[in-house]
PDB file of C-alpha atoms and ligand atoms in Angstrom:
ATOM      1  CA  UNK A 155      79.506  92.077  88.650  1.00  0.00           C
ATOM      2  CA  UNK A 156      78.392  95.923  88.560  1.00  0.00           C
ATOM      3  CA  UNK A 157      81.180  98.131  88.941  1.00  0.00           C
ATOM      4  CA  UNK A 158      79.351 101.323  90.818  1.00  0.00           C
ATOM      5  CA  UNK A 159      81.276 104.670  90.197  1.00  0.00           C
ATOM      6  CA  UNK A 160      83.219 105.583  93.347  1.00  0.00           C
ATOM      7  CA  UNK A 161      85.621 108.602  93.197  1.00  0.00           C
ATOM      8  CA  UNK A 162      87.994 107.893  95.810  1.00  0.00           C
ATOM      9  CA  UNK A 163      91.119 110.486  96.567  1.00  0.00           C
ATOM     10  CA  UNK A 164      93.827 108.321  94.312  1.00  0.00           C
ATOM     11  CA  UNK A 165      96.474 108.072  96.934  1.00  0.00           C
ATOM     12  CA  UNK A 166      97.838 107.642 100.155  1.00  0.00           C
ATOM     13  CA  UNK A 167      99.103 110.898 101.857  1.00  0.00           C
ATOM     14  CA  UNK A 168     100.614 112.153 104.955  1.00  0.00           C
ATOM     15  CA  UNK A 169     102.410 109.087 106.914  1.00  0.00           C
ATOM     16  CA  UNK A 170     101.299 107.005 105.012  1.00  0.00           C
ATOM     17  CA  UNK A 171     102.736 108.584 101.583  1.00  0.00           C
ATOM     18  CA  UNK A 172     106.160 108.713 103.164  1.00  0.00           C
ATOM     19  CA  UNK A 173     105.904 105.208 103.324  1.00  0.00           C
ATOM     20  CA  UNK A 174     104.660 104.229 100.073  1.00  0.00           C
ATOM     21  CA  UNK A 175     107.523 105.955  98.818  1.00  0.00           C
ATOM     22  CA  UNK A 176     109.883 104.134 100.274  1.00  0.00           C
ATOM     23  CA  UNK A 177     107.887 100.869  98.903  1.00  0.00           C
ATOM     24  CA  UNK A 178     108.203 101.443  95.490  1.00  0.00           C
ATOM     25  CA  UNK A 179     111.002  98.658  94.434  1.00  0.00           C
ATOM     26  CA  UNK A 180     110.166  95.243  92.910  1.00  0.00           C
ATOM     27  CA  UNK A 181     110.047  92.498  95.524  1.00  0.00           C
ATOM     28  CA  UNK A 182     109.074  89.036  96.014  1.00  0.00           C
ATOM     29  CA  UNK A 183     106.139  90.624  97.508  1.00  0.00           C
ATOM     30  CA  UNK A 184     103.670  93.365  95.813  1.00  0.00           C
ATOM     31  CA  UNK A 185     100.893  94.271  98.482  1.00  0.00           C
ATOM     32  CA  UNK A 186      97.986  95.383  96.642  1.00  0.00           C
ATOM     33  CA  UNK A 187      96.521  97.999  98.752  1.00  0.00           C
ATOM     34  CA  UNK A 188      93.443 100.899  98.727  1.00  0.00           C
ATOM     35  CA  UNK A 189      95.305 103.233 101.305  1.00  0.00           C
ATOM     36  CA  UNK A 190      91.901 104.402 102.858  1.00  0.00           C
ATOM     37  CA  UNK A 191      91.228 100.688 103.646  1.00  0.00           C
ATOM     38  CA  UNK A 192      91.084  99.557 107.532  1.00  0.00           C
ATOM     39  CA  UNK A 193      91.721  95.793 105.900  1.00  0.00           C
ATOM     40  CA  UNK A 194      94.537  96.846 103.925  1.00  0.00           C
ATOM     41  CA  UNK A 195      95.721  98.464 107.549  1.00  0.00           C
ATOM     42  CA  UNK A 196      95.808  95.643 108.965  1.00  0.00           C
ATOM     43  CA  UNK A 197      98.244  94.279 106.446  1.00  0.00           C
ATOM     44  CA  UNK A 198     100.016  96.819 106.115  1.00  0.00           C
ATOM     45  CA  UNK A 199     100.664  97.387 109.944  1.00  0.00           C
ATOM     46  CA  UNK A 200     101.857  93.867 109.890  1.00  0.00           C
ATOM     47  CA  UNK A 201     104.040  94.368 107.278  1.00  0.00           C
ATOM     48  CA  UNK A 202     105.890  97.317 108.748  1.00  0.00           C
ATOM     49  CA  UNK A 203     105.935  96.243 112.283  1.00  0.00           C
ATOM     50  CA  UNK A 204     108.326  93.015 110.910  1.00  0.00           C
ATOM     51  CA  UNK A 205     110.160  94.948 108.310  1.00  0.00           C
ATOM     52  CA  UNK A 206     109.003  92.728 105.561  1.00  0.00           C
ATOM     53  CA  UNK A 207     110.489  93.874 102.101  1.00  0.00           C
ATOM     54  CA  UNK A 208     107.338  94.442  99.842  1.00  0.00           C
ATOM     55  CA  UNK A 209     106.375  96.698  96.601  1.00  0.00           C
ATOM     56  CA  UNK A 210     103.335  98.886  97.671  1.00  0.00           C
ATOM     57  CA  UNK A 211     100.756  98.654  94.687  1.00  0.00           C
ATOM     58  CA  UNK A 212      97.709 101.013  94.952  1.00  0.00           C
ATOM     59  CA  UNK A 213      94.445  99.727  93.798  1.00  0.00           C
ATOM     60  CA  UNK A 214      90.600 100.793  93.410  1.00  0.00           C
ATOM     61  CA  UNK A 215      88.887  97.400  94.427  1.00  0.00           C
ATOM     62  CA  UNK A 216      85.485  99.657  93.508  1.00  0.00           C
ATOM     63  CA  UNK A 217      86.326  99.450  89.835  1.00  0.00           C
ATOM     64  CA  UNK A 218      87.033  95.520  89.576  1.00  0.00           C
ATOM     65  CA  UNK A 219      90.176  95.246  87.371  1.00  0.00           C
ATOM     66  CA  UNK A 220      90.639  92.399  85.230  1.00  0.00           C
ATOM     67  CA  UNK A 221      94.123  92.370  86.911  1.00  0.00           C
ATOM     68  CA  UNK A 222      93.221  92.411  90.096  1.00  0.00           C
ATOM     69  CA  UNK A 223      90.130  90.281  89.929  1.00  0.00           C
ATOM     70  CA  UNK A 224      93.056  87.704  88.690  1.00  0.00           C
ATOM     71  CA  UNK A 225      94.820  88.549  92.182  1.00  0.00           C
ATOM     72  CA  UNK A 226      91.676  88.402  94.370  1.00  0.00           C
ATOM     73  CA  UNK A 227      88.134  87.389  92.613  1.00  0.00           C
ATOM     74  CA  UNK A 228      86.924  88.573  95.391  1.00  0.00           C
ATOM     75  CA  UNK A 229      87.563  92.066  94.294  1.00  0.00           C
ATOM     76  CA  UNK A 230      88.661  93.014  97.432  1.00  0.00           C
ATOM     77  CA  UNK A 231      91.875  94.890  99.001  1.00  0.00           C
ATOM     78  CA  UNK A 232      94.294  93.896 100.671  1.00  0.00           C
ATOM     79  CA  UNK A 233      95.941  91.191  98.830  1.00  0.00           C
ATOM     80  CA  UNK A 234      98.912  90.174  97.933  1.00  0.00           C
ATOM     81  CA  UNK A 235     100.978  88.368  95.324  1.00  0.00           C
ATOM     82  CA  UNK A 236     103.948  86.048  96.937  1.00  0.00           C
ATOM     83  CA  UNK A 237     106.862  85.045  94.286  1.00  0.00           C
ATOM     84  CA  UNK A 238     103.556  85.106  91.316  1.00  0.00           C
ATOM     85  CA  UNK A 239     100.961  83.444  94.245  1.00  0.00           C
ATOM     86  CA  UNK A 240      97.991  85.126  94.684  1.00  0.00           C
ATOM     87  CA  UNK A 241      96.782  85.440  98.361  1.00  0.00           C
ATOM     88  CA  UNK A 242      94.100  87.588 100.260  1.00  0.00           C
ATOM     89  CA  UNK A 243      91.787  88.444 102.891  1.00  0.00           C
ATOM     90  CA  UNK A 244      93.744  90.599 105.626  1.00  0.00           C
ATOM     91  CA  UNK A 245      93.848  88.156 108.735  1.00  0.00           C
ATOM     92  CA  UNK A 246      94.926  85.390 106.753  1.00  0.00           C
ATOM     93  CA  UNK A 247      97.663  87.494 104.977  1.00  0.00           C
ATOM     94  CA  UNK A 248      98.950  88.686 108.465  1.00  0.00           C
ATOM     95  CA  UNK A 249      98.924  84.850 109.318  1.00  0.00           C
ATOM     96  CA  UNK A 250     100.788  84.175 106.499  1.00  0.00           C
ATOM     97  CA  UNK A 251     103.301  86.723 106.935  1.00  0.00           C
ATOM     98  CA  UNK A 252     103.761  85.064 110.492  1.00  0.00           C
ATOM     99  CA  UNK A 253     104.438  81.315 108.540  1.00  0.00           C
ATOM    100  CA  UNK A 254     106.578  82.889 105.369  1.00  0.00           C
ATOM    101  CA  UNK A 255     108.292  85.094 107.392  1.00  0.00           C
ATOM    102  CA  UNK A 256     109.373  83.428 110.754  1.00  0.00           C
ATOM    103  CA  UNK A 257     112.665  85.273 111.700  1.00  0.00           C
ATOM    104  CA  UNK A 258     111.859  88.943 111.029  1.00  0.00           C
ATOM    105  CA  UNK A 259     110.834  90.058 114.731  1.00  0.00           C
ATOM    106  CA  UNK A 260     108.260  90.952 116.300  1.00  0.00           C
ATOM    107  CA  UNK A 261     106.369  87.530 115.569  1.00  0.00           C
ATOM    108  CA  UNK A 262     102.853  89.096 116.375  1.00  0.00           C
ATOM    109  CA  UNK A 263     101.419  85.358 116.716  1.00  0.00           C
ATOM    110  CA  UNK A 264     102.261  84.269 120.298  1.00  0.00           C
ATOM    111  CA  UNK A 265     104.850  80.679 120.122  1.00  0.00           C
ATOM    112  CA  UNK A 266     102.842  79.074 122.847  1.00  0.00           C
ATOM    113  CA  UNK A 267      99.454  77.216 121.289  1.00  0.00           C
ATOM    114  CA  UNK A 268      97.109  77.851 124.263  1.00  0.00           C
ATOM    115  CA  UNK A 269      97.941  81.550 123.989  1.00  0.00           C
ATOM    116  CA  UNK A 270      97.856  81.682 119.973  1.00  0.00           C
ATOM    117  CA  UNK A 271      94.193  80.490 120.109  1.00  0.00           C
ATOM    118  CA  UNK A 272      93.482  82.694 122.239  1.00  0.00           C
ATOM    119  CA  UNK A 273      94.644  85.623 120.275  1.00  0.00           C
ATOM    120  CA  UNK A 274      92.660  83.948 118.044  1.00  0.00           C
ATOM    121  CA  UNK A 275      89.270  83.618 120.092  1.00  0.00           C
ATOM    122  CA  UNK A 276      89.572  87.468 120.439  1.00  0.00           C
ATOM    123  CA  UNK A 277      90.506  88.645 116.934  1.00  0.00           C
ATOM    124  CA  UNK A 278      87.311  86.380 116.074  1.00  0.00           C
ATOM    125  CA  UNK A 279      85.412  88.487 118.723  1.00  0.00           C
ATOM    126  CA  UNK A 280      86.457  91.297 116.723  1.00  0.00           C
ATOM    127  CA  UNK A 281      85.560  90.185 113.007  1.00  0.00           C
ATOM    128  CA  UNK A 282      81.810  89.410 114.589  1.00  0.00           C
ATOM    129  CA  UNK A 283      81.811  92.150 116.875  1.00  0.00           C
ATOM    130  CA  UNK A 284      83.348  94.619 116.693  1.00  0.00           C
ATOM    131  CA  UNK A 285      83.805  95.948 113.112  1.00  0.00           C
ATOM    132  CA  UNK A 286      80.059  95.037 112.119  1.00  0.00           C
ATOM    133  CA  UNK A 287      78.940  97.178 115.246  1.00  0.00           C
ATOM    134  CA  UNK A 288      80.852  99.904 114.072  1.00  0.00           C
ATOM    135  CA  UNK A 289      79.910  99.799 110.430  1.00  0.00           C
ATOM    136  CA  UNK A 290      75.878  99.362 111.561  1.00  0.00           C
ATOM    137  CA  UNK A 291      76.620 102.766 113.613  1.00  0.00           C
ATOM    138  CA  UNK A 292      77.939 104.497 110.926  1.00  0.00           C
ATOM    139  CA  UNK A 293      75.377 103.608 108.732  1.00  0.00           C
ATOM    140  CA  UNK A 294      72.200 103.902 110.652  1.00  0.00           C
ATOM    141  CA  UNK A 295      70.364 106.610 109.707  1.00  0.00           C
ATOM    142  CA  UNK A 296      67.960 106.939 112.553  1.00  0.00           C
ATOM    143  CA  UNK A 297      68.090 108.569 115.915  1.00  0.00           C
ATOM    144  CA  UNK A 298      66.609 104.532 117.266  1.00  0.00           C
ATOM    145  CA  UNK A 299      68.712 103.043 114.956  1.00  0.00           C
ATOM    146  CA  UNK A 300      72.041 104.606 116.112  1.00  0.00           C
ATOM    147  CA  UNK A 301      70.719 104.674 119.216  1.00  0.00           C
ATOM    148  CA  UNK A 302      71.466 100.799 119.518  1.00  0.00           C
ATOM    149  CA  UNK A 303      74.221 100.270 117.094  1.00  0.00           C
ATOM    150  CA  UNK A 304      75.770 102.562 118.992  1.00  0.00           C
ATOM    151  CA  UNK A 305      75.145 100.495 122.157  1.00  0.00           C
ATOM    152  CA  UNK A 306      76.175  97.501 121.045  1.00  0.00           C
ATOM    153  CA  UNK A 307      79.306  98.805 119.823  1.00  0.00           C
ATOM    154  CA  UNK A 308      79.973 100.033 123.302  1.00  0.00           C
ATOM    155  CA  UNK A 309      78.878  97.154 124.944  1.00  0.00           C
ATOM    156  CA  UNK A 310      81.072  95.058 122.421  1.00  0.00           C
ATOM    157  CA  UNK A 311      84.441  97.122 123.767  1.00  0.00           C
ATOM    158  CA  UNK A 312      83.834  96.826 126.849  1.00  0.00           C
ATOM    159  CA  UNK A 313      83.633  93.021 126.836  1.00  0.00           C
ATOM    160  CA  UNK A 314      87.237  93.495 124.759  1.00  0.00           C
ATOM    161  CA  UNK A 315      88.210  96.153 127.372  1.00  0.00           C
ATOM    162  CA  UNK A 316      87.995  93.919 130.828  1.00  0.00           C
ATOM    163  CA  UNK A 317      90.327  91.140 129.010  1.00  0.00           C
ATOM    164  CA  UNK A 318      93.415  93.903 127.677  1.00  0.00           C
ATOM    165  CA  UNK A 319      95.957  93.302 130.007  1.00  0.00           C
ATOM    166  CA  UNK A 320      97.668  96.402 129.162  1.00  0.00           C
ATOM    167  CA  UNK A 321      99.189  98.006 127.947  1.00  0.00           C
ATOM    168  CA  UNK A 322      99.002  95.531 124.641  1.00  0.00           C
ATOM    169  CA  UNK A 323      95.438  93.360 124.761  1.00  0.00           C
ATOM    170  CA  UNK A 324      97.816  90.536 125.673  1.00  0.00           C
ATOM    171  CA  UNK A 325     100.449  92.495 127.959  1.00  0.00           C
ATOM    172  CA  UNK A 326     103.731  93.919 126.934  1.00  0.00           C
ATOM    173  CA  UNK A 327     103.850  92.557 123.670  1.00  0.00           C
ATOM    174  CA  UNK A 328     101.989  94.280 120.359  1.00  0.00           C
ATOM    175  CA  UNK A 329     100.501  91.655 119.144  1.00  0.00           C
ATOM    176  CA  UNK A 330      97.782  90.350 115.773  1.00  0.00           C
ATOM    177  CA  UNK A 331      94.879  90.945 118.662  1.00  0.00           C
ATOM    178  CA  UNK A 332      95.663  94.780 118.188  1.00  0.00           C
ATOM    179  CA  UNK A 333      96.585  94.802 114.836  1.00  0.00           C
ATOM    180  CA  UNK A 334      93.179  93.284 114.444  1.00  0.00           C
ATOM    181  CA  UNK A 335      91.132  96.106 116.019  1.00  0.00           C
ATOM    182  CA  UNK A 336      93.678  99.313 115.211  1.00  0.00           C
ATOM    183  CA  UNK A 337      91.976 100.254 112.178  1.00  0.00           C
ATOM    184  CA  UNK A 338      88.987 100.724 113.632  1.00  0.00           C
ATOM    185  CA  UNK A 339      90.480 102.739 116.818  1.00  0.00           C
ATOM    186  CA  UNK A 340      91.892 105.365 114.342  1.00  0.00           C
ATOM    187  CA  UNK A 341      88.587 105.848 112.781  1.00  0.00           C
ATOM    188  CA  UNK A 342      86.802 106.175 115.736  1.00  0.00           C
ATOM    189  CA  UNK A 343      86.588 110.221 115.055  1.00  0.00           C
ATOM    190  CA  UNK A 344      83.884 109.247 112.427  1.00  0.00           C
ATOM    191  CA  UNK A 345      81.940 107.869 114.894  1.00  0.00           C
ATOM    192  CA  UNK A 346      83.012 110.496 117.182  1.00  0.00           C
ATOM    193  CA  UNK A 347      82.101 113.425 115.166  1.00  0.00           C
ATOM    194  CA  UNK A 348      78.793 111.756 113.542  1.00  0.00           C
ATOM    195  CA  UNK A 349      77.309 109.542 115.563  1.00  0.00           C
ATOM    196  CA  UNK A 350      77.622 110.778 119.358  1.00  0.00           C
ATOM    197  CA  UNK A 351      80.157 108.022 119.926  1.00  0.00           C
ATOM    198  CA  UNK A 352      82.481 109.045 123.127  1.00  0.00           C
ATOM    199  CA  UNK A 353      85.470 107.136 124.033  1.00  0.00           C
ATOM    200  CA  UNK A 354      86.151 107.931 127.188  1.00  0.00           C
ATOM    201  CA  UNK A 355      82.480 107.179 127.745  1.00  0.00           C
ATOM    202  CA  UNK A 356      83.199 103.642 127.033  1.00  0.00           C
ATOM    203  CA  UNK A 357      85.548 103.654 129.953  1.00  0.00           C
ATOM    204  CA  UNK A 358      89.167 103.891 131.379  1.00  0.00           C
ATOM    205  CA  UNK A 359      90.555 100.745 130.646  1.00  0.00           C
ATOM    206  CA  UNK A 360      89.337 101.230 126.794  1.00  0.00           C
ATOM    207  CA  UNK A 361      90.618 104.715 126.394  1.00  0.00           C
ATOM    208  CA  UNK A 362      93.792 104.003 127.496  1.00  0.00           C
ATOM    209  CA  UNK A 363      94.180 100.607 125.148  1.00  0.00           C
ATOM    210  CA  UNK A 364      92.804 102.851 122.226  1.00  0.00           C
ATOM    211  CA  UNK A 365      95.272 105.792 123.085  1.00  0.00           C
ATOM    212  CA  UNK A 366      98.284 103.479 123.543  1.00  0.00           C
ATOM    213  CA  UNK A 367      97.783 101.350 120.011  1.00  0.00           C
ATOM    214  CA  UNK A 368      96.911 104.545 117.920  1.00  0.00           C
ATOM    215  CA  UNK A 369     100.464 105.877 118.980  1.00  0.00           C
ATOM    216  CA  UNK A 370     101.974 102.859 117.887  1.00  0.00           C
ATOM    217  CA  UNK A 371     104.664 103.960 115.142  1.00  0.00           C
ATOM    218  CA  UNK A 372     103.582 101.058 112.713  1.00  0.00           C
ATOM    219  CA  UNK A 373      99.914 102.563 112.845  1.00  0.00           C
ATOM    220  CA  UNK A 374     100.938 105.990 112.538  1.00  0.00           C
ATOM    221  CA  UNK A 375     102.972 104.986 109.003  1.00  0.00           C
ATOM    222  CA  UNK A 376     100.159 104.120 107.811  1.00  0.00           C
ATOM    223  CA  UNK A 377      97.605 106.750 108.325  1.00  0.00           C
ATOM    224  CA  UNK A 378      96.829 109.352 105.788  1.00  0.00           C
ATOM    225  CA  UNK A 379      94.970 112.958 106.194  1.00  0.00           C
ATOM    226  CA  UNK A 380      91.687 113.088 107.546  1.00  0.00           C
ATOM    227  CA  UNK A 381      90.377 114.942 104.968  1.00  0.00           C
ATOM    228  CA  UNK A 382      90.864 112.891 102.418  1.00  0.00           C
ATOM    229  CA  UNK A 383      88.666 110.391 104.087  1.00  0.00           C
ATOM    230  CA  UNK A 384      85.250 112.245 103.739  1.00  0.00           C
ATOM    231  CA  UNK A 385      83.987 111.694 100.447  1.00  0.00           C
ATOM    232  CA  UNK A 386      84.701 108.138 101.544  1.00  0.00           C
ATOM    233  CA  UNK A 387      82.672 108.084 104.677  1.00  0.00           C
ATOM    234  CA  UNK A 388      80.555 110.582 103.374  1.00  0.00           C
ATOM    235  CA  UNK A 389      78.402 108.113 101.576  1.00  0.00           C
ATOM    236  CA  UNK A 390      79.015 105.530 104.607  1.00  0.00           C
ATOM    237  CA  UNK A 391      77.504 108.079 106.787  1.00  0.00           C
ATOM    238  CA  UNK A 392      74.167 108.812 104.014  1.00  0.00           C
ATOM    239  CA  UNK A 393      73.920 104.907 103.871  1.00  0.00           C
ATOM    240  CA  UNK A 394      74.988 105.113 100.030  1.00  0.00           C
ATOM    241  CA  UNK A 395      77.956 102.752  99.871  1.00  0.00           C
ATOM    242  CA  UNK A 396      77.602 100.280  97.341  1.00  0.00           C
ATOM    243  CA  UNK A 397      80.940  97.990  98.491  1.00  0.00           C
ATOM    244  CA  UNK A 398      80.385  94.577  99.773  1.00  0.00           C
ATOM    245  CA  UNK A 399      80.644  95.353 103.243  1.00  0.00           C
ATOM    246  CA  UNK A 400      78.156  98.169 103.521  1.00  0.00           C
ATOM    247  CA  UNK A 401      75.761  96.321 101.200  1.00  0.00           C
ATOM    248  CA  UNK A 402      76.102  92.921 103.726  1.00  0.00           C
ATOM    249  CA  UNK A 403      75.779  95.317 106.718  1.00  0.00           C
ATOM    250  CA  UNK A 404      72.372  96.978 105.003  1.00  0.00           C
ATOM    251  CA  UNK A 405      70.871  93.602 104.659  1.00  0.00           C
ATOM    252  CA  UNK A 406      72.074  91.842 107.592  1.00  0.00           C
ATOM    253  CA  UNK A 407      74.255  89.649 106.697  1.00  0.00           C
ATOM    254  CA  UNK A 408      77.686  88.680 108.089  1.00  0.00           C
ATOM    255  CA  UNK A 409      80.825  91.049 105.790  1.00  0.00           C
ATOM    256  CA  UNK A 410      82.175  89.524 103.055  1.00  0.00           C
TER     257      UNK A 410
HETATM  258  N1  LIG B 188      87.188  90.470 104.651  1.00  0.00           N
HETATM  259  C1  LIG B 188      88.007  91.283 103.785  1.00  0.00           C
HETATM  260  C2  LIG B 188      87.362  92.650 103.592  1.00  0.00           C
HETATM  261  C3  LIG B 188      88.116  93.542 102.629  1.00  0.00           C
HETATM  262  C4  LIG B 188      87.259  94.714 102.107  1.00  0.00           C
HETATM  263  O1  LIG B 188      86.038  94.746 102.289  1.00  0.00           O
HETATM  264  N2  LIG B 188      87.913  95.694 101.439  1.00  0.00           N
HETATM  265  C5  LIG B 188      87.179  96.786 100.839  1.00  0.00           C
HETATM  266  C6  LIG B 188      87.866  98.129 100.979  1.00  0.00           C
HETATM  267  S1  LIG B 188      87.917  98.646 102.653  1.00  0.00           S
HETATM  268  C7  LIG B 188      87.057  96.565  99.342  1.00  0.00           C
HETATM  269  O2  LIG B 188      87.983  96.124  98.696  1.00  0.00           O
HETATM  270  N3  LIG B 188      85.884  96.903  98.798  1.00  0.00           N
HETATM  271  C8  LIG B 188      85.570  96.819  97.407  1.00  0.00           C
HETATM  272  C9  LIG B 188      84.125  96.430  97.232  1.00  0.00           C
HETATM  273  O3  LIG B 188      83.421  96.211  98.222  1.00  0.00           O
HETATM  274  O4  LIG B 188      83.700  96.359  96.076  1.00  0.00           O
HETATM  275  C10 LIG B 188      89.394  91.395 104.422  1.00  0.00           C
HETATM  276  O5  LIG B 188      89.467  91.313 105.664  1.00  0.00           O
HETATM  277  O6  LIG B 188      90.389  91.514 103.696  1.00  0.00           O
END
């Protein structure tokens, strides 16, 4: 595997330090994490929203460890090692933090089945919609080109808009659906400030959903400074990334 040379800022800060601090202890649980990640958000939301004891580990997937490739061969954050178990991919770790974890509340898995696949149907909607959308808008480099990424990204939340019954996507309760798509509602400002992305443009009913989960004290822990973020998206925005995901989205192909 080639390991490109990515300088990434080394550490989580803002929020998102303050709660890395307070993760430092050995548990049964080490969550291997790249803080800029919206994967490792995902995790990581789920993690804090049930109070799950875990030791925060910061990793650079970019530089393939022999340590980590152990944990994930993949070479991907998040992931996480459970009593020496290596697990990852972030929606199945969230799922599994549902099944090993049962009694710390909020479950974020609805207990009825008809309801749980259909959290399901819609965090699917999300892996094929909505995060490739975004990451073909961020990289297009062509007025056409963002033209209609930026479209179908649009197009894609408002499909997800009509069905949030507010103020959660499936009603009072915070659920996986939102942990899902939060990531990607906190980065919106790249979109925002690069790409002639508007949210209110997309409509009410998503600009209120988007307002309500970015305040959502789980999501907030886990955010760091803006500004560390730009070297990052930098070489999203120029079309350079080398990871697996920008590479798949280049050529077409569903992310890895
Ligand atoms: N499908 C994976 C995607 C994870 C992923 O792409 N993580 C990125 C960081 S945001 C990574 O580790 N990239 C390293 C690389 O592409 O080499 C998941 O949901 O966990």
């Amino acid at each position: 595997m080639s390991v490109p040379d990515v300088k990434i800022f080394p550490h989580a800060t803002g929020e998102a330090a303050k709660t890395v601090e307070k993760h430092q202890d050995p548990q049964d649980l080490v969550f291997y994490s790249g803080w800029f990640c919206p994967y490792v958000q995902r995790t990581w939301v789920a993690l804090e929203e049930r109070g799950i004891p875990y030791q925060y580990a910061e990793v650079n997937p970019y530089k393939k460890e022999k340590h980590f490739l152990e944990i994930n061969p993949k070479g991907l954050v998040p992931a996480i090692e459970y009593k020496g178990q290596a697990l990852y991919e972030s929606l199945l770790l969230c799922e599994f933090l549902e099944d090993a974890y049962p009694n710390h509340k909020p479950n974020l898995l609805p207990a009825d089945p008809v309801e749980r696949t259909y959290a399901r149907i819609w965090i699917d909607f999300i892996t094929k919609n909505i995060v490739p959308n975004f990451m073909r808008l961020v990289q297009a480099q062509t007025a056409d080109k963002q033209a209609a990424a930026r479209e179908d990204f649009t197009k894609a939340l408002r499909t997800y808009a009509e069905k949030v019954k507010g103020p959660y996507f499936l009603g009072e309760e915070f659920s996986l659906v939102d942990v899902a798509i939060a990531p990607w509602i906190v980065r919106e400002w790249i979109i925002q400030e690069n790409r002639g992305y508007d949210r209110a443009a997309v409509g009410e009913a998503w600009k209120t959903y988007a307002d309500t989960v970015a305040q959502r004290d789980s999501i907030r822990r886990t955010e760091s400074e803006k500004q560390h973020f730009t070297d990052i998206y930098g070489r999203y925005l120029r079309d350079e990334a080398q990871s697996e995901a920008a590479k798949a989205i280049r050529e077409g192909r569903p992310i890895p």
